[in-house]
Tab-separated table of C-alpha atoms in Angstrom:
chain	number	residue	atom	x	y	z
A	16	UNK	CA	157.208	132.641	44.049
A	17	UNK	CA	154.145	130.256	43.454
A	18	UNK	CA	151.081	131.209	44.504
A	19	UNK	CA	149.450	130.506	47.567
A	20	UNK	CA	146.184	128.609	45.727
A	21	UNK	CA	149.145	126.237	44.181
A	22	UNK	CA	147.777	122.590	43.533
A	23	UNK	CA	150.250	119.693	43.595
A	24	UNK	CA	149.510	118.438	40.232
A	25	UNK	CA	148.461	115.028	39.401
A	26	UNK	CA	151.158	114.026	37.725
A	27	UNK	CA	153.213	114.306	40.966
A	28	UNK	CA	150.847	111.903	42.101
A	29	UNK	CA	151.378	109.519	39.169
A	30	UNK	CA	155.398	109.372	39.668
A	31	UNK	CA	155.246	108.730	42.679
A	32	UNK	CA	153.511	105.542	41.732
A	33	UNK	CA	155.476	104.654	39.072
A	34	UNK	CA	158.519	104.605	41.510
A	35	UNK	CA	156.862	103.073	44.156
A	36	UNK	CA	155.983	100.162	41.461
A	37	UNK	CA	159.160	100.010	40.764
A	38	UNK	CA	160.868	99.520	44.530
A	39	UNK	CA	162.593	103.248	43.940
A	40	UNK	CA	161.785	104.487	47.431
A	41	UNK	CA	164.435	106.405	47.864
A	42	UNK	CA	163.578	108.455	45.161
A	43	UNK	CA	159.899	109.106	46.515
A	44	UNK	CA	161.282	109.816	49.928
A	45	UNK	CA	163.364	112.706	47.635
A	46	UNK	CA	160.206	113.737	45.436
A	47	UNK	CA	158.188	114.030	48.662
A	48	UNK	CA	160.085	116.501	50.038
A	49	UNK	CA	160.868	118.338	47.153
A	50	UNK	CA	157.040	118.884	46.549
A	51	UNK	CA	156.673	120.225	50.715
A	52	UNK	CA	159.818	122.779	50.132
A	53	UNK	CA	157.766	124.705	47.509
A	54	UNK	CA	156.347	127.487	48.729
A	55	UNK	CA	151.991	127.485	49.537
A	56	UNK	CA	152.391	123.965	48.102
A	57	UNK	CA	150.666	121.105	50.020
A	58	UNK	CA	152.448	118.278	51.387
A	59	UNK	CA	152.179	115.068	49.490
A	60	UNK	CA	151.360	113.199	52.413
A	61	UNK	CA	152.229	109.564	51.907
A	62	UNK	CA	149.926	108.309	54.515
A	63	UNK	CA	147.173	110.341	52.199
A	64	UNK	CA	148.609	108.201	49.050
A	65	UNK	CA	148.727	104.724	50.824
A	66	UNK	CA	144.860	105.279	52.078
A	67	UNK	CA	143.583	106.266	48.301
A	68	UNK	CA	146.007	103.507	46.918
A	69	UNK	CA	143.696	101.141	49.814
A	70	UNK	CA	140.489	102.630	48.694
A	71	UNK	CA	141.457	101.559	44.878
A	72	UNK	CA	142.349	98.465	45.625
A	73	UNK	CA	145.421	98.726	44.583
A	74	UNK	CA	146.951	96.910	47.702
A	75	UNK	CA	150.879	96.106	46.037
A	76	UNK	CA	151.189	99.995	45.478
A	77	UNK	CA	149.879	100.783	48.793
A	78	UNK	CA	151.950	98.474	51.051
A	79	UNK	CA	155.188	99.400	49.126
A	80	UNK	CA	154.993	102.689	50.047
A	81	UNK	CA	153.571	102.337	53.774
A	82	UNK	CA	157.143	101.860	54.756
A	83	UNK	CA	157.918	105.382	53.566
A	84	UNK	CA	155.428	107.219	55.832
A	85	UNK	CA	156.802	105.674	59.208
A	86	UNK	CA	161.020	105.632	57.938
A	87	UNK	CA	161.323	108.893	59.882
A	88	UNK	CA	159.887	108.165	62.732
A	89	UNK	CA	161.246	104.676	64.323
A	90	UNK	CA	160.815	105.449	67.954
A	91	UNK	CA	156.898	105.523	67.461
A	92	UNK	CA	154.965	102.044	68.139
A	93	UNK	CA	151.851	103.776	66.723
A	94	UNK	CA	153.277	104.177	63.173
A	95	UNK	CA	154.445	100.537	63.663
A	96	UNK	CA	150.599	99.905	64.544
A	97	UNK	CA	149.823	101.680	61.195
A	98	UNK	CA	152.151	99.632	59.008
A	99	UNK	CA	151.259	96.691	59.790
A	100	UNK	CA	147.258	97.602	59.460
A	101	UNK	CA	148.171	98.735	55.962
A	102	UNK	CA	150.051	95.231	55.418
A	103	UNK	CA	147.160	93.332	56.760
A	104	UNK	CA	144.749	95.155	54.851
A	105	UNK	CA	147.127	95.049	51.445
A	106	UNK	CA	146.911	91.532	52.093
A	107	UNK	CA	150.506	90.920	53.004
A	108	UNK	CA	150.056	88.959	56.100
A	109	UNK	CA	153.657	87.489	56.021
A	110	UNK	CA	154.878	91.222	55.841
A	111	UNK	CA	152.365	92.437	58.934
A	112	UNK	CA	153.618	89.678	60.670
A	113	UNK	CA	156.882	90.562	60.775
A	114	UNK	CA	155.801	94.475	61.613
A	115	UNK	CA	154.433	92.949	64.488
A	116	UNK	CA	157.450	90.822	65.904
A	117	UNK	CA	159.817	93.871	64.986
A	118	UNK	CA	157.273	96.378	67.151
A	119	UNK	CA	157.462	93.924	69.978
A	120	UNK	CA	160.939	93.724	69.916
A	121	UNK	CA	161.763	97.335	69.948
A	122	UNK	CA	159.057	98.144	72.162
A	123	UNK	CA	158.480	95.054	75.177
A	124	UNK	CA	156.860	96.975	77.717
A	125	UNK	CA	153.941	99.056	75.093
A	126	UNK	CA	150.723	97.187	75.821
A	127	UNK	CA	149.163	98.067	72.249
A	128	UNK	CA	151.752	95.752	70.358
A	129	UNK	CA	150.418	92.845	72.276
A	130	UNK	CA	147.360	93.560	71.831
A	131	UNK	CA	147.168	94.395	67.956
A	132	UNK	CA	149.188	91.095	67.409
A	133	UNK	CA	146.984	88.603	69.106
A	134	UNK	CA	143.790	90.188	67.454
A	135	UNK	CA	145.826	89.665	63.983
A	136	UNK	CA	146.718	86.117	65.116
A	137	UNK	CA	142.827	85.554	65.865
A	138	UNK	CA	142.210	86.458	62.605
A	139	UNK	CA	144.727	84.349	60.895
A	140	UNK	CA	143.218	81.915	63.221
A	141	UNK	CA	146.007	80.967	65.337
A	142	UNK	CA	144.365	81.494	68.234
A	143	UNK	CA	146.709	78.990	70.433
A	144	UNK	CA	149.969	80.928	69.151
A	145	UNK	CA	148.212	84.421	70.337
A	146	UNK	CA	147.096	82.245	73.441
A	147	UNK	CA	151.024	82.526	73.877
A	148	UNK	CA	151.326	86.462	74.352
A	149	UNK	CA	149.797	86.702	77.387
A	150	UNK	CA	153.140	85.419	79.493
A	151	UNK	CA	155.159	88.061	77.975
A	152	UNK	CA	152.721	91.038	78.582
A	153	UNK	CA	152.380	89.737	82.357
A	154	UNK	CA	156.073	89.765	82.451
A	155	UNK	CA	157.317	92.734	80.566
A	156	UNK	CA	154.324	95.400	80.714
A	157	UNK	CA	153.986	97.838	83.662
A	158	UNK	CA	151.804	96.538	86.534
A	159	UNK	CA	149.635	99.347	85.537
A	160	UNK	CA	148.906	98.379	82.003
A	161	UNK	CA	149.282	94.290	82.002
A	162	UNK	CA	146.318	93.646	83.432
A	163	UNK	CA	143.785	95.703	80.840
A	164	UNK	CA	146.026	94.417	77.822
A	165	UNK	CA	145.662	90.804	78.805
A	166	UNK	CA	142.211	91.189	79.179
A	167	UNK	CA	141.740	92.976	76.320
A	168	UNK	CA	143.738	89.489	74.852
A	169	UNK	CA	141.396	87.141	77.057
A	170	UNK	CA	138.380	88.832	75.190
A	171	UNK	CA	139.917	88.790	71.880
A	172	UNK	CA	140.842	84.921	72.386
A	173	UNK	CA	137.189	83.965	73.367
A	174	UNK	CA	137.557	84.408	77.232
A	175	UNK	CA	135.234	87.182	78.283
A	176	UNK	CA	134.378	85.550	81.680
A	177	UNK	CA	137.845	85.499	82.730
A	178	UNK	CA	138.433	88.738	81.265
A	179	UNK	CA	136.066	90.445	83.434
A	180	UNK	CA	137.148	88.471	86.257
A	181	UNK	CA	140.986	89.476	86.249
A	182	UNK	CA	139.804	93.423	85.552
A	183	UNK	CA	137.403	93.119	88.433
A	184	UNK	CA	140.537	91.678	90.668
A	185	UNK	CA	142.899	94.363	89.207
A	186	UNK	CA	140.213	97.226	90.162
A	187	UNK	CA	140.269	96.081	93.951
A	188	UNK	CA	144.017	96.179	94.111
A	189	UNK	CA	144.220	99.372	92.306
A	190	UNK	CA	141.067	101.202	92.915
A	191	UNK	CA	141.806	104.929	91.635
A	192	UNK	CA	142.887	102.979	88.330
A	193	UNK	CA	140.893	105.104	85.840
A	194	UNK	CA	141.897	102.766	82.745
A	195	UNK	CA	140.498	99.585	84.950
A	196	UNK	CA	137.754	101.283	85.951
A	197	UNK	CA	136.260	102.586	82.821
A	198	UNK	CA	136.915	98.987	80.822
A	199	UNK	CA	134.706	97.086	83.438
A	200	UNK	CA	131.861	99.800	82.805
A	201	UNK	CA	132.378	99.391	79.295
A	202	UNK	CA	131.876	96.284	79.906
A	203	UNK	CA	128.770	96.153	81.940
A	204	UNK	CA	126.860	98.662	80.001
A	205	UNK	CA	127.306	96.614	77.214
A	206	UNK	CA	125.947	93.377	79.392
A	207	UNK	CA	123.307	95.585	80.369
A	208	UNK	CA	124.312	95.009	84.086
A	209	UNK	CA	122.827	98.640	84.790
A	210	UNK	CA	123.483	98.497	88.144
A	211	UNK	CA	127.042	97.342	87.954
A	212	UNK	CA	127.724	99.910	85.450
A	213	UNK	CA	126.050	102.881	87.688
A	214	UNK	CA	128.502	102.092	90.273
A	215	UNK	CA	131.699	101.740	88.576
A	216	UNK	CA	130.935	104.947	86.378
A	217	UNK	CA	130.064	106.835	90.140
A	218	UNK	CA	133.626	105.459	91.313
A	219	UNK	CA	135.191	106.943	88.273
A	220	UNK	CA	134.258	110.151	89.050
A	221	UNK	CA	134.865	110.052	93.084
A	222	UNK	CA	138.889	109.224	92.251
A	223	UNK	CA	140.380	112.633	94.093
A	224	UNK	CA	143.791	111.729	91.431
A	225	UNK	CA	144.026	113.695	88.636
A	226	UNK	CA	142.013	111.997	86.385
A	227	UNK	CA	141.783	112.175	82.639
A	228	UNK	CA	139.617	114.509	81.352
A	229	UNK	CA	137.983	112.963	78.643
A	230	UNK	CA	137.446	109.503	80.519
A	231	UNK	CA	135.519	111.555	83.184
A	232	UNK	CA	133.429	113.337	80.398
A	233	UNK	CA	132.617	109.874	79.001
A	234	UNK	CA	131.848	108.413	82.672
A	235	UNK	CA	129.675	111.515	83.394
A	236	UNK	CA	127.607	111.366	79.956
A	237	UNK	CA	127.754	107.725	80.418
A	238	UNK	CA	125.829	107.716	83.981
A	239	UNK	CA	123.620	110.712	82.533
A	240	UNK	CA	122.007	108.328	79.692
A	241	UNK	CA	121.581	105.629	82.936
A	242	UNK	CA	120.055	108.461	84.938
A	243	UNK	CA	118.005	109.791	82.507
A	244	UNK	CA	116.033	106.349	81.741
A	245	UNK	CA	114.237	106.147	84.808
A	246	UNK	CA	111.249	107.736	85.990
A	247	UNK	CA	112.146	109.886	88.377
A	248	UNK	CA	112.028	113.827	88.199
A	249	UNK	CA	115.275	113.645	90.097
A	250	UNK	CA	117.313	111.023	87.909
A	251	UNK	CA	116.378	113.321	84.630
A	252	UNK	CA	117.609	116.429	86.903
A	253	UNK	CA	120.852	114.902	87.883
A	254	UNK	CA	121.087	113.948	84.257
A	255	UNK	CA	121.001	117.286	83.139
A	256	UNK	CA	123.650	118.423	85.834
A	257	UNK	CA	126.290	115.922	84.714
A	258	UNK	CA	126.352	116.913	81.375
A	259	UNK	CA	126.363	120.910	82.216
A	260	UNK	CA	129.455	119.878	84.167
A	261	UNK	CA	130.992	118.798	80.823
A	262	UNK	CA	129.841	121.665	78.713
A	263	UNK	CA	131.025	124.066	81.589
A	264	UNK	CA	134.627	122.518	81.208
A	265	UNK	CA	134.518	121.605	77.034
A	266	UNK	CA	131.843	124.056	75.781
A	267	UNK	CA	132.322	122.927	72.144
A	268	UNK	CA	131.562	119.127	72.872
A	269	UNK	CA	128.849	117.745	70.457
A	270	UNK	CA	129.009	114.752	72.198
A	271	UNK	CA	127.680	116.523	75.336
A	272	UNK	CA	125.489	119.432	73.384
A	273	UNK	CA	123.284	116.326	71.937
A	274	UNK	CA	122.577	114.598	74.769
A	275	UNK	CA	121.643	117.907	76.517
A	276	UNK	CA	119.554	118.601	73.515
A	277	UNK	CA	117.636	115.363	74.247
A	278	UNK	CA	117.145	115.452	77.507
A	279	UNK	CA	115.913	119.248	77.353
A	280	UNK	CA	113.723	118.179	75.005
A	281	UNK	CA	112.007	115.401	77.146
A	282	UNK	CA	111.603	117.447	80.057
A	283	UNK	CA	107.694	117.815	80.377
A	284	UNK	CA	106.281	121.278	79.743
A	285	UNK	CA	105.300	123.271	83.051
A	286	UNK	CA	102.169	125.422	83.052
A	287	UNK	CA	102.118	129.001	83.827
């Protein structure tokens, strides 16, 4: 039996980069799971490898072995996502290209592929070719998704304005879209259109749906920060309330322990 403080040595570490070098995948598919059946060893995690491989610079290593951390798991667009990251990074364009095309054939209706594609095409600049993926997502994506991924495309491509205006036209068709809802007040806080932002964030949190949990968190500590700018006894007050709703549902969040830590802290001192 080997003891539960077991280390995987660093040698395993150094044959598995010697057969990676040498195309032997197969073999460090085989040494990878040898190393996880021992018992109180730690994985060898090849997404662990390919990141220090990154870190070192040693991009040939690391994007030669990237393929071996998604092999068992083809039905998932986000390792897809990964790989081709790892590519890009490496510096192996050609190769994330064609991560990209194969994700988007396997998987026509995800959103992210679109998405993740056209930025890379941006920054290959070929903007006009990524120009061209906004016809398929119209076409192929759920109604519910298109309209966030193209603009998410629009503002990658240059085209905030008409971004904003499509999201703004999706919201009014679908107004308990959460996803819709909480991208235009992303949006306008980061315009600084206050206003605009105070009212989207207050529609977020009227939807009677189920919502998700953590967007509500966000629009709640999002309108407490608006709130707790302005003058008012009352805004600071409401502030505070929003963000003891969140604590009362995630106790834990340092997110929402922070800002209550701030705004405590600027509350004026009262007199006995």
């Amino acid at each position: 039996m080997i003891a539960s403080n077991y280390r995987v040595p660093s040698a395993s570490r150094r044959l598995v980069g010697l057969l990676t070098q040498a195309g032997k995948l197969g073999e460090v598919s085989q040494l990878l799971k040898s190393v996880s059946s021992i018992p109180g060893a730690p994985s060898l995690n090849p997404r662990t490898i390919v990141q220090e491989y990154l870190a070192a610079n040693d991009f040939s290593r690391a994007v030669a072995l990237a393929p071996t951390a998604v092999a068992n798991r083809p039905e998932d667009p986000g390792d897809r996502l990964w790989l081709a990251a790892v590519e890009e990074v490496g510096r192996d364009r050609k190769a994330a290209e064609s991560t990209y095309r194969e994700l988007l054939r396997a998987f026509p209706d995800r959103p992210e592929g679109y998405v993740a594609f056209c930025q890379f095409l941006v920054r290959c600049g070929r903007s006009q070719e990524a120009s061209t993926l906004l016809e398929p997502i119209r076409s192929k994506v759920p109604p519910e998704f298109a309209p966030l991924a193209v603009a998410e495309c629009l503002t990658t491509l240059g085209r905030g304005e008409e971004a904003r205006e499509l999201l703004t036209q999706a919201s009014e068709l679908a107004p308990d879209n959460l996803n819709l809802l909480r991208k235009l007040a992303e949006a306008a806080i980061e315009s600084s259109r206050i206003d605009e932002a105070e009212h989207l964030l207050n529609s977020m949190l009227r939807l009677k749906s189920s919502p998700n949990a953590d967007d509500i968190a966000w629009a709640r500590r999002s309108l407490a920060i608006i709130l707790s700018s302005r003058p008012a006894p009352t805004s600071k007050s409401q502030a505070l309330k929003l963000i003891e709703q969140n604590l009362e549902g995630n106790p834990g969040s340092l997110p929402d322990q922070r800002l209550q830590a701030v705004l405590l802290a600027a509350q004026p001192l009262t007199r006995k």
